[in-house]
PDB file of C-alpha atoms in Angstrom:
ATOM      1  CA  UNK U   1      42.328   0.141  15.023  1.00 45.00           C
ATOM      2  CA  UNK U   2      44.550   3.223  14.699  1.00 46.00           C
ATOM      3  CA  UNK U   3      44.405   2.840  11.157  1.00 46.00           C
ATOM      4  CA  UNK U   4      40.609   2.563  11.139  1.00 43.00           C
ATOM      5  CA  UNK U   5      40.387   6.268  13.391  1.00 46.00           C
ATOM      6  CA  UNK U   6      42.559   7.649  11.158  1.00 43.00           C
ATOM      7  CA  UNK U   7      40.868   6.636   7.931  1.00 43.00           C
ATOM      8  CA  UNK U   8      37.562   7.389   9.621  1.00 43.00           C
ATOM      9  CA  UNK U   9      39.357  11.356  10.218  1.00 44.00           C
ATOM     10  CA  UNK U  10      40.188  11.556   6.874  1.00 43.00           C
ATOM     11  CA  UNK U  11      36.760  10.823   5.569  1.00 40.00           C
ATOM     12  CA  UNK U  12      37.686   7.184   4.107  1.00 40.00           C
ATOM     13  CA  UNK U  13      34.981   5.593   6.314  1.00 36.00           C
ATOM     14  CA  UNK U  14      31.678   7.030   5.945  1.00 37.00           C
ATOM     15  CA  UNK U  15      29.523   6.849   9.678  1.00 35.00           C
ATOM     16  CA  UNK U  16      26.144   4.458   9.842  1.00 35.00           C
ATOM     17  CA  UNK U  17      23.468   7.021   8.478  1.00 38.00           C
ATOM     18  CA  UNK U  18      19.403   6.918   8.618  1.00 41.00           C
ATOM     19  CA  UNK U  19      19.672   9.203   5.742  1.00 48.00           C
ATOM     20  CA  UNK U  20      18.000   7.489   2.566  1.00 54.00           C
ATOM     21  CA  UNK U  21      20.082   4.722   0.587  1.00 53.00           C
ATOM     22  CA  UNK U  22      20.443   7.149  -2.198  1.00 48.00           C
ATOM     23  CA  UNK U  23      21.636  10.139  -0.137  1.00 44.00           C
ATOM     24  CA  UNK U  24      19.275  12.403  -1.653  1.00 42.00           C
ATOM     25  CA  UNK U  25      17.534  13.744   1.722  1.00 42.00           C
ATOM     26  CA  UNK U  26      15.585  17.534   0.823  1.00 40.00           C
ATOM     27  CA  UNK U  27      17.059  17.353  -2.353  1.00 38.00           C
ATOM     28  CA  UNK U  28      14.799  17.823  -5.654  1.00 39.00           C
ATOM     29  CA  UNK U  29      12.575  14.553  -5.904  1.00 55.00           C
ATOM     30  CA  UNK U  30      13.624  12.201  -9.336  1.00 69.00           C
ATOM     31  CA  UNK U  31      11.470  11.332 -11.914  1.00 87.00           C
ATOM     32  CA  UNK U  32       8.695   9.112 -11.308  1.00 95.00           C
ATOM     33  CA  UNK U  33       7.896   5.774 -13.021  1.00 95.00           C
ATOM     34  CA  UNK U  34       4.493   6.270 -12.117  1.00 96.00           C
ATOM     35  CA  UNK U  35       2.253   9.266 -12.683  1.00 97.00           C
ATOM     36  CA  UNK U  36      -0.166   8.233 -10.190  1.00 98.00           C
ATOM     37  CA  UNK U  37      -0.404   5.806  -6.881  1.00 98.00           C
ATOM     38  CA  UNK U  38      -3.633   4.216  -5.840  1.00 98.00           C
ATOM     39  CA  UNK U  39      -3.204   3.279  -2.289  1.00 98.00           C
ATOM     40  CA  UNK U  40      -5.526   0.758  -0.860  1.00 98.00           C
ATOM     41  CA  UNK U  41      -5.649  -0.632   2.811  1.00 98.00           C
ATOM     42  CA  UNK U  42      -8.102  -3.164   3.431  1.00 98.00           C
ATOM     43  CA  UNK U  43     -10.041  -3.678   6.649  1.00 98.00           C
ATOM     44  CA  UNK U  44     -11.417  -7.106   7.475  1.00 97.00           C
ATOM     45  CA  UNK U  45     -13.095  -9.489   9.874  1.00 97.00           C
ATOM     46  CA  UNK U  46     -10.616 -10.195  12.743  1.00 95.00           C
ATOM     47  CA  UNK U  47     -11.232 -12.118  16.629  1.00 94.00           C
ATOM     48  CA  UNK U  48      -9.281 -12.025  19.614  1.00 92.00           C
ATOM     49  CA  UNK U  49     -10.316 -15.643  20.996  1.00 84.00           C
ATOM     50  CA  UNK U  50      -7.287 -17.531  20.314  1.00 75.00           C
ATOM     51  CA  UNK U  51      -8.371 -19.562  17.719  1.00 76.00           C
ATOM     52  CA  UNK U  52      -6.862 -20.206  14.428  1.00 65.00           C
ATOM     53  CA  UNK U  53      -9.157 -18.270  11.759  1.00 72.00           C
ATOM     54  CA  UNK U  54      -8.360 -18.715   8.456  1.00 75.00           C
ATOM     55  CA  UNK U  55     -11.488 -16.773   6.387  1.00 88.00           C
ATOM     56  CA  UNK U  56     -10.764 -13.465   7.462  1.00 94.00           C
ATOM     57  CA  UNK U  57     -13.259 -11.156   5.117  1.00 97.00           C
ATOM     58  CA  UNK U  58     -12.981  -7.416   3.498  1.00 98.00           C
ATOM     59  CA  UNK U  59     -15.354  -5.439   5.528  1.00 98.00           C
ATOM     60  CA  UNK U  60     -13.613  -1.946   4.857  1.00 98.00           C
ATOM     61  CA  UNK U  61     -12.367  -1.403   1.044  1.00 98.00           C
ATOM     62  CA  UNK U  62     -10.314   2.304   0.421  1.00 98.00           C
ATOM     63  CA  UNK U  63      -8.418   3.557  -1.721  1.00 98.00           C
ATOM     64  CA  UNK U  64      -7.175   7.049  -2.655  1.00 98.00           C
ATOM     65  CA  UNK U  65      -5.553   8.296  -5.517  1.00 98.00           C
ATOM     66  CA  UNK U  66      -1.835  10.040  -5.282  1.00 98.00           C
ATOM     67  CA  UNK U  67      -0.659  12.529  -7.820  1.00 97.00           C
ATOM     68  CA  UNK U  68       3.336  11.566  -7.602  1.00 97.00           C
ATOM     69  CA  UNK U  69       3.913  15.013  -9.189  1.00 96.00           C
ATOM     70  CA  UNK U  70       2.161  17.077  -6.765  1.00 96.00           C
ATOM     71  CA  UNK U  71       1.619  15.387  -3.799  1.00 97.00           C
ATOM     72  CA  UNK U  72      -2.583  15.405  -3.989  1.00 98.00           C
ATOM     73  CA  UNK U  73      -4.779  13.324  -2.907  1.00 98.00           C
ATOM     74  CA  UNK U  74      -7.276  13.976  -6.402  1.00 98.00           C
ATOM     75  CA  UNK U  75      -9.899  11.713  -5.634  1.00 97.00           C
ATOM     76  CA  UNK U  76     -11.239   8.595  -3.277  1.00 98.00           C
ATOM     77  CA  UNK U  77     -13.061   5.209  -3.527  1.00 98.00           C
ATOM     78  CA  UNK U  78     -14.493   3.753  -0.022  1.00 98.00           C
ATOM     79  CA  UNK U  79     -17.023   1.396   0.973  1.00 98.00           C
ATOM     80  CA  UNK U  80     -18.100  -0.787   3.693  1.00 98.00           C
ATOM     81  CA  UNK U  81     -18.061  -4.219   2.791  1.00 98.00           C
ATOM     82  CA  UNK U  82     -20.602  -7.151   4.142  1.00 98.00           C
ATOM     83  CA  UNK U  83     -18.890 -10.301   4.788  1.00 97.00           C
ATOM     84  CA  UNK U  84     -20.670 -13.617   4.360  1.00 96.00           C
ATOM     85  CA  UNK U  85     -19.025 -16.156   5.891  1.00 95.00           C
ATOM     86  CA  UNK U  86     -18.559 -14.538   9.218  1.00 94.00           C
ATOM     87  CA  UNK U  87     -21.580 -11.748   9.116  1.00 96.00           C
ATOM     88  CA  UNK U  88     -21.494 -11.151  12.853  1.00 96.00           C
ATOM     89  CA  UNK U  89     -18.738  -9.004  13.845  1.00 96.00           C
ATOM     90  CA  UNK U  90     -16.365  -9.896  17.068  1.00 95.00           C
ATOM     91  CA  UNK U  91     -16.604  -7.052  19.929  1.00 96.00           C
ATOM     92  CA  UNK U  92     -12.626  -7.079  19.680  1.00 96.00           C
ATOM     93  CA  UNK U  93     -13.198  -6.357  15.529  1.00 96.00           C
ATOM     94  CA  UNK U  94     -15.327  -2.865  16.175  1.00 97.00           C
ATOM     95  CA  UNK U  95     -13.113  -1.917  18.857  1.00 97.00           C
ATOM     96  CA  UNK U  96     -10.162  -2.333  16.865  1.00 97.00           C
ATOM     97  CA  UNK U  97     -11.245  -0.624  13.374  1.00 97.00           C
ATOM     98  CA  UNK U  98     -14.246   1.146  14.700  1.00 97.00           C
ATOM     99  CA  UNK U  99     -16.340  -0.168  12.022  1.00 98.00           C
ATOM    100  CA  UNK U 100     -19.820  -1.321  13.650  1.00 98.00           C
ATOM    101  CA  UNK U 101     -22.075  -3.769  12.515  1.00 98.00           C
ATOM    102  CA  UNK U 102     -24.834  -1.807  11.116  1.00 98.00           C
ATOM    103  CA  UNK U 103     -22.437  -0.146   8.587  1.00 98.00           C
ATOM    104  CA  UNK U 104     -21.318  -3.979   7.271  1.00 98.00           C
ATOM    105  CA  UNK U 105     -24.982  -4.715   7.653  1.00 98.00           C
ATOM    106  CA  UNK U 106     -25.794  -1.935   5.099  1.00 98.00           C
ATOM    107  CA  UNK U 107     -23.050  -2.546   2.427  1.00 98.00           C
ATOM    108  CA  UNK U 108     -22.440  -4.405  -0.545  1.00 98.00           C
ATOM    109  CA  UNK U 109     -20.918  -8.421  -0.432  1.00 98.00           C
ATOM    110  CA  UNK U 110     -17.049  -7.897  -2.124  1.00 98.00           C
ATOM    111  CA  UNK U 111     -18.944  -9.406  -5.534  1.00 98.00           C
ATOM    112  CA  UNK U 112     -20.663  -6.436  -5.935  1.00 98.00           C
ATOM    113  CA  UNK U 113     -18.232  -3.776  -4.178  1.00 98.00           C
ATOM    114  CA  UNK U 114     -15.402  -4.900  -6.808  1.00 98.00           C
ATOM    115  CA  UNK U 115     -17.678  -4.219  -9.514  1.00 98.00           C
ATOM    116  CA  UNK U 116     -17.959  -0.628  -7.761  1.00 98.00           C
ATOM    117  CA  UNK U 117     -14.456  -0.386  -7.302  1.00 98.00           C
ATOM    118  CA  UNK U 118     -13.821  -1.308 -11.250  1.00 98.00           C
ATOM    119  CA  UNK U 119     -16.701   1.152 -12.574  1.00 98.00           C
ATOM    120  CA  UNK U 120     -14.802   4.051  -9.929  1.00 98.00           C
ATOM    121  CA  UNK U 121     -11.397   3.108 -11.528  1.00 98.00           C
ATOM    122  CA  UNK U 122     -12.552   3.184 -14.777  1.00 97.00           C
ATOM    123  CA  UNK U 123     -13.552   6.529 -14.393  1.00 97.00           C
ATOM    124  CA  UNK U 124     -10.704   8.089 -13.301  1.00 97.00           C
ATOM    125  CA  UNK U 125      -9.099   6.114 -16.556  1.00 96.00           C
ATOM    126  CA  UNK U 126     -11.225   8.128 -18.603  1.00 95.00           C
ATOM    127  CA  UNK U 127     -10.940  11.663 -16.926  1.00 96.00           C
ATOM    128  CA  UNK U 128      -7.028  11.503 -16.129  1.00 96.00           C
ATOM    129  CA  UNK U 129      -5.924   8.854 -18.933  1.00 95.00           C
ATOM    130  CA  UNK U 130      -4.369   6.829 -16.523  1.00 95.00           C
ATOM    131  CA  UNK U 131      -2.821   3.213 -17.693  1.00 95.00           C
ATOM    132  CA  UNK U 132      -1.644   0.512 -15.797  1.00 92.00           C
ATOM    133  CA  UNK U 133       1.595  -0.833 -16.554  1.00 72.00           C
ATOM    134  CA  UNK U 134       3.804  -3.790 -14.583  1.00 60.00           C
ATOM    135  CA  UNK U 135       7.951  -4.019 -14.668  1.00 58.00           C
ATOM    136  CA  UNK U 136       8.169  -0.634 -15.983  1.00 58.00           C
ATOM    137  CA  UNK U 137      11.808   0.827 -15.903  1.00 57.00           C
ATOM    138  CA  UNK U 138      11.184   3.427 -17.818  1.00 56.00           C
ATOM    139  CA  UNK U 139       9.354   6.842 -17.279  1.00 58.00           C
ATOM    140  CA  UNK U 140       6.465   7.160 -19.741  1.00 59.00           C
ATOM    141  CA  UNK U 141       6.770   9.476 -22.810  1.00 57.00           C
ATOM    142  CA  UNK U 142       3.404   9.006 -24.100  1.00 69.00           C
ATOM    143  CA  UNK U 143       0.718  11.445 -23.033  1.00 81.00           C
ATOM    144  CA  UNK U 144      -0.743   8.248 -20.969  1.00 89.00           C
ATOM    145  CA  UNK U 145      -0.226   8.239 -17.065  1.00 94.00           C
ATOM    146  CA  UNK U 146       1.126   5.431 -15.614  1.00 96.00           C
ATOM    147  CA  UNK U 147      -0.897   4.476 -12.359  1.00 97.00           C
ATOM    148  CA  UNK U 148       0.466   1.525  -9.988  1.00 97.00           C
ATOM    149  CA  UNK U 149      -0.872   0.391  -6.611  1.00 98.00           C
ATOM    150  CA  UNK U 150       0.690   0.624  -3.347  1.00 98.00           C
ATOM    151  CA  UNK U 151      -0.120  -1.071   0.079  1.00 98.00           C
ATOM    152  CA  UNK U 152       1.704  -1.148   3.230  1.00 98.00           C
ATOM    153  CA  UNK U 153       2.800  -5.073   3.003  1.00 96.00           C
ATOM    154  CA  UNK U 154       1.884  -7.545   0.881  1.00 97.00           C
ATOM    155  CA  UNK U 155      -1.104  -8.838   2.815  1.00 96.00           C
ATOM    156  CA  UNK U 156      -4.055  -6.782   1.778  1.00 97.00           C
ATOM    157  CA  UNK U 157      -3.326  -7.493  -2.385  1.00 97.00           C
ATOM    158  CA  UNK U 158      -1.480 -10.677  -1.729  1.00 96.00           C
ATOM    159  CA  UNK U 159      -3.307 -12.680   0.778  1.00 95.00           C
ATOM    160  CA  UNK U 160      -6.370 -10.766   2.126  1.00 96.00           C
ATOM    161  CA  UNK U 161      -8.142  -9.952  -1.494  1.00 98.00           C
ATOM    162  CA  UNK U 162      -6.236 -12.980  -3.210  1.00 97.00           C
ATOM    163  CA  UNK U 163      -7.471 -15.672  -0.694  1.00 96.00           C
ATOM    164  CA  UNK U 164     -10.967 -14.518  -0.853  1.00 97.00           C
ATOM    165  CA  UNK U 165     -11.671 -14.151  -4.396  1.00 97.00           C
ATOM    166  CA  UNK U 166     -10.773 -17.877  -4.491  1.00 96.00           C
ATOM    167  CA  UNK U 167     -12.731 -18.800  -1.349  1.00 96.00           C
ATOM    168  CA  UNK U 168     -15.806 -17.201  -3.209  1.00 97.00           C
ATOM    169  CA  UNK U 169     -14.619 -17.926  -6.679  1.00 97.00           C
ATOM    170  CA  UNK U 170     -14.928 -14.494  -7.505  1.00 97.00           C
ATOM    171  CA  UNK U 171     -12.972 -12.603 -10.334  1.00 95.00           C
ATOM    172  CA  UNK U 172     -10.464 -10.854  -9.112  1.00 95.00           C
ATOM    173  CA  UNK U 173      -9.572  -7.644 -11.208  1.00 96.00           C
ATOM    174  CA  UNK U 174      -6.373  -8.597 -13.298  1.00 95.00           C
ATOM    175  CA  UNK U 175      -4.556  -4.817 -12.761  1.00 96.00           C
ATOM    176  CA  UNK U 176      -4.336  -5.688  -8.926  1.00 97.00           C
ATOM    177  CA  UNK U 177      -2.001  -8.740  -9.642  1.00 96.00           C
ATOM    178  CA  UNK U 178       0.749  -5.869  -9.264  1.00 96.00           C
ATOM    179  CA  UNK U 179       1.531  -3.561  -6.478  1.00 97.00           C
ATOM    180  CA  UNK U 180       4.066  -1.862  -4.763  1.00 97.00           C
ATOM    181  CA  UNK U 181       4.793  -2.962  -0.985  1.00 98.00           C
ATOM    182  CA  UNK U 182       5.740   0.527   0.733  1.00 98.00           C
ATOM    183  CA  UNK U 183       6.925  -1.568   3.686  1.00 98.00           C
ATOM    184  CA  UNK U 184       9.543  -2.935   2.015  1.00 97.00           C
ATOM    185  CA  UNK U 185      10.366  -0.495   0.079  1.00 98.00           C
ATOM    186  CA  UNK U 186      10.503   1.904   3.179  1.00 98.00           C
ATOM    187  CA  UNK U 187      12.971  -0.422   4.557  1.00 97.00           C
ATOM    188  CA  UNK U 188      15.103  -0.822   2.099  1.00 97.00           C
ATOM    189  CA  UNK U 189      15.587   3.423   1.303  1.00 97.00           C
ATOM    190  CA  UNK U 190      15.669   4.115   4.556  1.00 97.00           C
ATOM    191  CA  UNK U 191      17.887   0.823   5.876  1.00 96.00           C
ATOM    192  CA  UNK U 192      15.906   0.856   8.807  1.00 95.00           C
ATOM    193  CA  UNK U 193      12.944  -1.790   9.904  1.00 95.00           C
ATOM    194  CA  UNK U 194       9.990   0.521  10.383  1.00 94.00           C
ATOM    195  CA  UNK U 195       7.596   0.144  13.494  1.00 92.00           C
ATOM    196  CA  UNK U 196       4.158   0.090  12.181  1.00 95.00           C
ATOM    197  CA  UNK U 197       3.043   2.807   9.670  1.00 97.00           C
ATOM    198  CA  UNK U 198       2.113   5.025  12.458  1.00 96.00           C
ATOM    199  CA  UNK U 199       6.045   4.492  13.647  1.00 97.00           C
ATOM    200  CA  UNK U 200       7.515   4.931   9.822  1.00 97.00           C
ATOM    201  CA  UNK U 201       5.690   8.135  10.097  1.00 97.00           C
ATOM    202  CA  UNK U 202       7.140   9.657  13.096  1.00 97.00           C
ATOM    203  CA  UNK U 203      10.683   8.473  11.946  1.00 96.00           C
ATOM    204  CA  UNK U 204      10.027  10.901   9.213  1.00 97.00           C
ATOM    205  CA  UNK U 205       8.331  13.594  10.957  1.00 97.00           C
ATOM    206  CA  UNK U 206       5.335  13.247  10.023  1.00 97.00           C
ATOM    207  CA  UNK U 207       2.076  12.823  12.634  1.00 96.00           C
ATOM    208  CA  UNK U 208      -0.329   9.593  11.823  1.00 96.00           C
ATOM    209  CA  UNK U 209      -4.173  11.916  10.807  1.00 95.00           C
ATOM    210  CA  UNK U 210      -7.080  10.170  12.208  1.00 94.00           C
ATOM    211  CA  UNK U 211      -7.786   6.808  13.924  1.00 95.00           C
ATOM    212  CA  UNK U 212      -5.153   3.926  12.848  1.00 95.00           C
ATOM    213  CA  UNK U 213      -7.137   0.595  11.498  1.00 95.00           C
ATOM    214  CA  UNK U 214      -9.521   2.979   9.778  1.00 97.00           C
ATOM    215  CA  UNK U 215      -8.901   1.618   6.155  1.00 96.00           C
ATOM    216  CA  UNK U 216      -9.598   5.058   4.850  1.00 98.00           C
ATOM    217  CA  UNK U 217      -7.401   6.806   7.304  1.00 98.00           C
ATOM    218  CA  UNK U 218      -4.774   4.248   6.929  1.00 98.00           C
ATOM    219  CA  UNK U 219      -4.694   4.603   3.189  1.00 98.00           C
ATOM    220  CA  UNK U 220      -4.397   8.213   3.387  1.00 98.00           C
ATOM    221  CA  UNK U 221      -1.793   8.152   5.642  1.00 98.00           C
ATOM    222  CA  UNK U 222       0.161   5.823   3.478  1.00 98.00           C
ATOM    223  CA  UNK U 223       0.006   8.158   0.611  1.00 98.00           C
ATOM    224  CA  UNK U 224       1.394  11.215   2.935  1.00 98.00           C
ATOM    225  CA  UNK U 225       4.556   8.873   3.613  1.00 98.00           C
ATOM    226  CA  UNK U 226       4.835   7.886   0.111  1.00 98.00           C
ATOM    227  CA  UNK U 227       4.341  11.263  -1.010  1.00 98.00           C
ATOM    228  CA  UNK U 228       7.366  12.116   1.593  1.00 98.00           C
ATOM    229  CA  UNK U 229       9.730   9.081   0.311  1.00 98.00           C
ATOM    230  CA  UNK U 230       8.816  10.584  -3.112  1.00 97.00           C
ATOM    231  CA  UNK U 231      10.322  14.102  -2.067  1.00 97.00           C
ATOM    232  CA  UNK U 232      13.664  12.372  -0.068  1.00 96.00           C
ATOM    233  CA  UNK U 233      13.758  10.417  -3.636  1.00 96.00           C
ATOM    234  CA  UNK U 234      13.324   7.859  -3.541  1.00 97.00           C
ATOM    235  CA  UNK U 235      11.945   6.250  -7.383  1.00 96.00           C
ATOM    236  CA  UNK U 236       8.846   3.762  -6.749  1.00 97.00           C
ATOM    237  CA  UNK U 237       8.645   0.611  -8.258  1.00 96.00           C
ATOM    238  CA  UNK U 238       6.409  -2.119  -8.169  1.00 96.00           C
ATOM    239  CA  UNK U 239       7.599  -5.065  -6.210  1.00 96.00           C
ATOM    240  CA  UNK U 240       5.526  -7.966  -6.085  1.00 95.00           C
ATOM    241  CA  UNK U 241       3.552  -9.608  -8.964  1.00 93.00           C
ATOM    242  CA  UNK U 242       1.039 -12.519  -9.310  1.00 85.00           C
ATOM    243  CA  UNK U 243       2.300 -14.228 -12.281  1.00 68.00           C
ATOM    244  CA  UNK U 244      -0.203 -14.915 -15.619  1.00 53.00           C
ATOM    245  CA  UNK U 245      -2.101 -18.373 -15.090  1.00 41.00           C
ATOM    246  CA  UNK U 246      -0.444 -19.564 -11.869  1.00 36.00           C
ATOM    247  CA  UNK U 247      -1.100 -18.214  -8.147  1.00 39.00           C
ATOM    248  CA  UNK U 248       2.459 -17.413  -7.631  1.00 40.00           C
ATOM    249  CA  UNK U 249       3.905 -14.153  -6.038  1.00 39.00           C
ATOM    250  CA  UNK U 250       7.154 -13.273  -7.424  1.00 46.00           C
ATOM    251  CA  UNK U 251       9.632 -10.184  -6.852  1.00 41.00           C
ATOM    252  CA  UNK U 252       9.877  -7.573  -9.930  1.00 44.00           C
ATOM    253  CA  UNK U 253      13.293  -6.063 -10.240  1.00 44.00           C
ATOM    254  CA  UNK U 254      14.940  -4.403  -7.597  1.00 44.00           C
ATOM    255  CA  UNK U 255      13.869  -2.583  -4.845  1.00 38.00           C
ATOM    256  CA  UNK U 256      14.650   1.327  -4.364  1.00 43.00           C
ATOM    257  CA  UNK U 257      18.038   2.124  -3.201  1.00 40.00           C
ATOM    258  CA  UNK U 258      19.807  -1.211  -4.343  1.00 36.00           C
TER     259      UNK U 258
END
């Protein structure tokens, strides 16, 4: 023990820290894979009964686009979406996202609102040359930008969207077989579990904006934090990937900080 105090005087034994993994807290942010970050945070159909549901349904689909260089938000998709298995919402499902049923009532089934969402990202392809890319390691030289999702978890891209799509045999876009979870990677920079997005907020100083289980809110709130991991530096990568022809989800590389 004596040997340990003195070795921990002399600077030999570095203290537990909550400083990021890469010790490079308020220093000049590194150079992004990624150009641009389209975070998305699904909403969906949700009961408080106690029984086992297992068709829960997009009825909020956001997403907002992050400038990794700047820190802008440039531009935003959102929609309302009508679910058809379950079109009645639960009175614990309004209260909980504050979506009411007239707004589902008015908007599009998911068929037709990915076909929105497609037409809105190809657009910003075309104004701000964006590309998707997945396992990149290197930072792009070309006058491309390299755009890659983010959630918070894997749920919303790898079970909420992925589950449905079969359910309904719909066609589920191919560039959202890769994303980055920021809930992972937010554990792994900072080596600290994080309570809840609104709690991995205030561990960085940073207040939760508007009402949490708002998709839109929660998607721009996950963009201020990755914005703020992107200034502490730490490099985002994408971490999960469906791969080609099979339903699998598989790890990409390594996660920040390792």
């Amino acid at each position: 023990m004596a040997t340990k105090r003195l070795a921990r005087q002399l600077g030999l034994i570095r203290r537990k820290s909550i400083a990021p993994a890469n010790d490079k807290l308020g220093r000049s942010k590194s150079k992004q894979l990624y150009d641009y970050l389209i975070v998305i945070d699904f909403e969906s159909t949700c009961w408080n009964d106690g029984k086992h549901h297992n068709s829960q349904e997009i009825i909020e689909f956001p997403a907002v686009l992050l400038n990794t260089l700047t820190g802008e938000i440039e531009c935003e998709f959102h929609a309302y979406v009508q679910p058809q298995e379950h079109p009645i919402l639960s009175e614990f499902c309004m209260e909980l996202t504050g979506i009411k049923q007239a707004q589902v009532d008015e908007g599009a089934p998911l068929k037709i609102c990915l076909s929105q969402f497609c037409k809105w990202i190809h657009k910003i392809q075309q104004q701000k040359k964006i590309v998707f890319a997945t396992g990149v390691s290197e930072p792009s030289t070309s006058a491309a930008k390299l755009c890659a999702f983010v959630t918070w978890s894997d749920w919303d891209l790898g079970v909420c969207l992925e589950y449905e799509c079969k359910r309904k045999q719909l066609l589920k876009p191919v560039f959202l077989n890769s994303w980055i979870d920021l809930r992972a990677t937010y554990k792994l920079f900072y080596r600290r579990k994080p309570k809840g997005l609104s709690g991995a907020l205030q561990e960085v100083g940073i207040e939760f904006s508007g009402r949490e289980h708002s998709g839109l809110d929660d998607s721009r709130n996950t963009a201020l934090l990755a914005w703020k991991m992107i200034r502490d530096g730490c490099l985002m990568k994408i971490t999960r990937s469906f791969n080609k022809g099979t339903g699998f989800c598989k790890y990409i590389g390594k996660f920040p900080g390792q």
